């Protein structure tokens, strides 16, 4: 592989005009496609194989024309202090609002609070429910404006009016903190390279790669039903890995220049050595992201595949466009050890000939090699302490109760809880399929009676049968809020009661609704976590055996990853569930951790963690296979890679942290979780635990059975084939200063 990438790097350097033209053309094509495509909204959500989804599908079959997947809005009214919603003036205002809402072309029906008995017991709060023909993402601006205008008219009449439901769901924004993250990355690159030109290369190539990836996602969003969160995730991961991969190529290029090679040769060798590490690091990320499809949740699968495609583009750009831009940069990119005019004068020849002072990476690695047990214990105990909050992990999906209090959705949620109880925001819909029973009406009545006898049930509405009379819906109002364990137990209680009804009457009783859907998602994700972990870690373990030609090094990498991801989950629980530092992070409402967070972090963090493992440990193996002792190889690996890996980790943390400013709670939580996970993995696991373990293992770390050594393909990540082909020996090659 190293030889092929070496040739590709040299070709890209020589044919830089052609390579740059190709990537600019792809960016232009993707941009035109995105500009001409329909705007993306919130993608449809389905969970194949779950009871909630089966009930939803049954509703569409048995209740045609009811727009089961249509958007809904709850317009909540509160009377002024000392008044009631039943007062003539307030009642007239509400009825006028209902009349205005009914005029929309996309409106199916609007319930009158006074006819539907949707007035609280104390008479201070009422609500009207608006049902639409189309989903929230398909609602036109006129329908949304009419909803807002009607509410505003009622406010001007003296009522407090808030709007809940999904009719006014907005596309999330990330805020200015995303730009701050990129600015931090730029500063780190300037400090690392000491040159604006060298620092600009990784940023430019990463932005081009993300531009192509996100534009392609935007262009395909309508056709493939991709939500806005998909492009946000792709941007988040694409920026992070795009900058890092280019950073490693440019750093190796500067190191090759410092060894006296001509620029074209240096570009080829950078692509052949660091480029090989980029390929395998990118493969681990792609495997982790594509592996999310095993969960069988279409939205999660699409997010993973889209982000994986952006990572693949980042790898291709690092291998081709970075060498091409290095050709354009010429002498503006200095050899390693020389600083440009920005941060200092260039070293003179006699200064370069003097023995260099050991850098920080060398000094740190030497310390770890001398005190491996102490460093190992401190790292493991520290991560274990950070992981303690994860033992209290509670999972759920965000609802309007997790929105900021500044939003009308959250205020409507609070008003409904005040007037009708916390469970009113999470009604359960029970679908009774009595097609195969002898007396459907009796089955409907029996089902309602069974549910009334369960704990935490406040209200059970009479069964509403369809025209055929073989299927009915029953609405159940729990006594607890939607995200509570008590409500989850109620859902399971209804399903258990339904199993008894099935045995007696052959009727199927299914529970659906947003609350039941959230519960099913959490359970499905929990069930898929172990198989996903085995699949992703297993495939990456095999890949790392090929890269490192070792059994213990990949095993150590996987165990270190588990430590870092558990510590990161503990931090997420502490902030988003317990409320530690919630004000600093902009978390206005604590609650359960998003149910897809554990499996998502396992996938993404594993792929990113292996980046640092590959980049750092391949330099150690390169030194070891060239004759250095194991302990010295660890120090050599840190001398060449610690500074760059540190810069890469800081950049990745800055990019991820930039998304903490998002208005979408899911994006905010993902950004924080990935940023803290990179910190734990890069600075505790890879920089401390890894060298300590390798120092303790010695030569055993690189042990591989002979039969397996013969069976594995030789991918030559260390570039040994390049040395042999060029006749390089330590000392035989004449250095040529550039």
XYZ file of C-alpha atoms in Angstrom, residues 541-554 621 702-715:
29
model
C -9.452 -5.422 15.870
C -8.764 -7.560 12.802
C -7.836 -4.450 10.823
C -5.375 -3.333 13.504
C -3.784 -6.788 13.616
C -2.981 -6.307 9.935
C -1.638 -2.781 10.552
C 0.478 -3.492 13.644
C 1.172 -7.225 13.064
C 0.527 -7.805 16.750
C -2.140 -9.325 18.976
C -1.603 -7.382 22.194
C -1.381 -3.891 20.665
C -4.897 -4.045 19.094
C 6.414 0.172 15.237
C 4.873 -6.938 19.052
C 4.468 -10.707 19.261
C 2.524 -12.432 16.483
C 2.289 -16.202 15.856
C 4.353 -17.219 12.838
C 1.456 -18.948 11.125
C -0.647 -15.764 11.455
C 2.266 -13.614 10.296
C 2.484 -15.692 7.105
C -1.288 -15.583 6.570
C -1.723 -11.817 6.986
C -1.229 -9.524 3.984
C 1.732 -7.161 4.205
C 0.257 -3.669 3.903
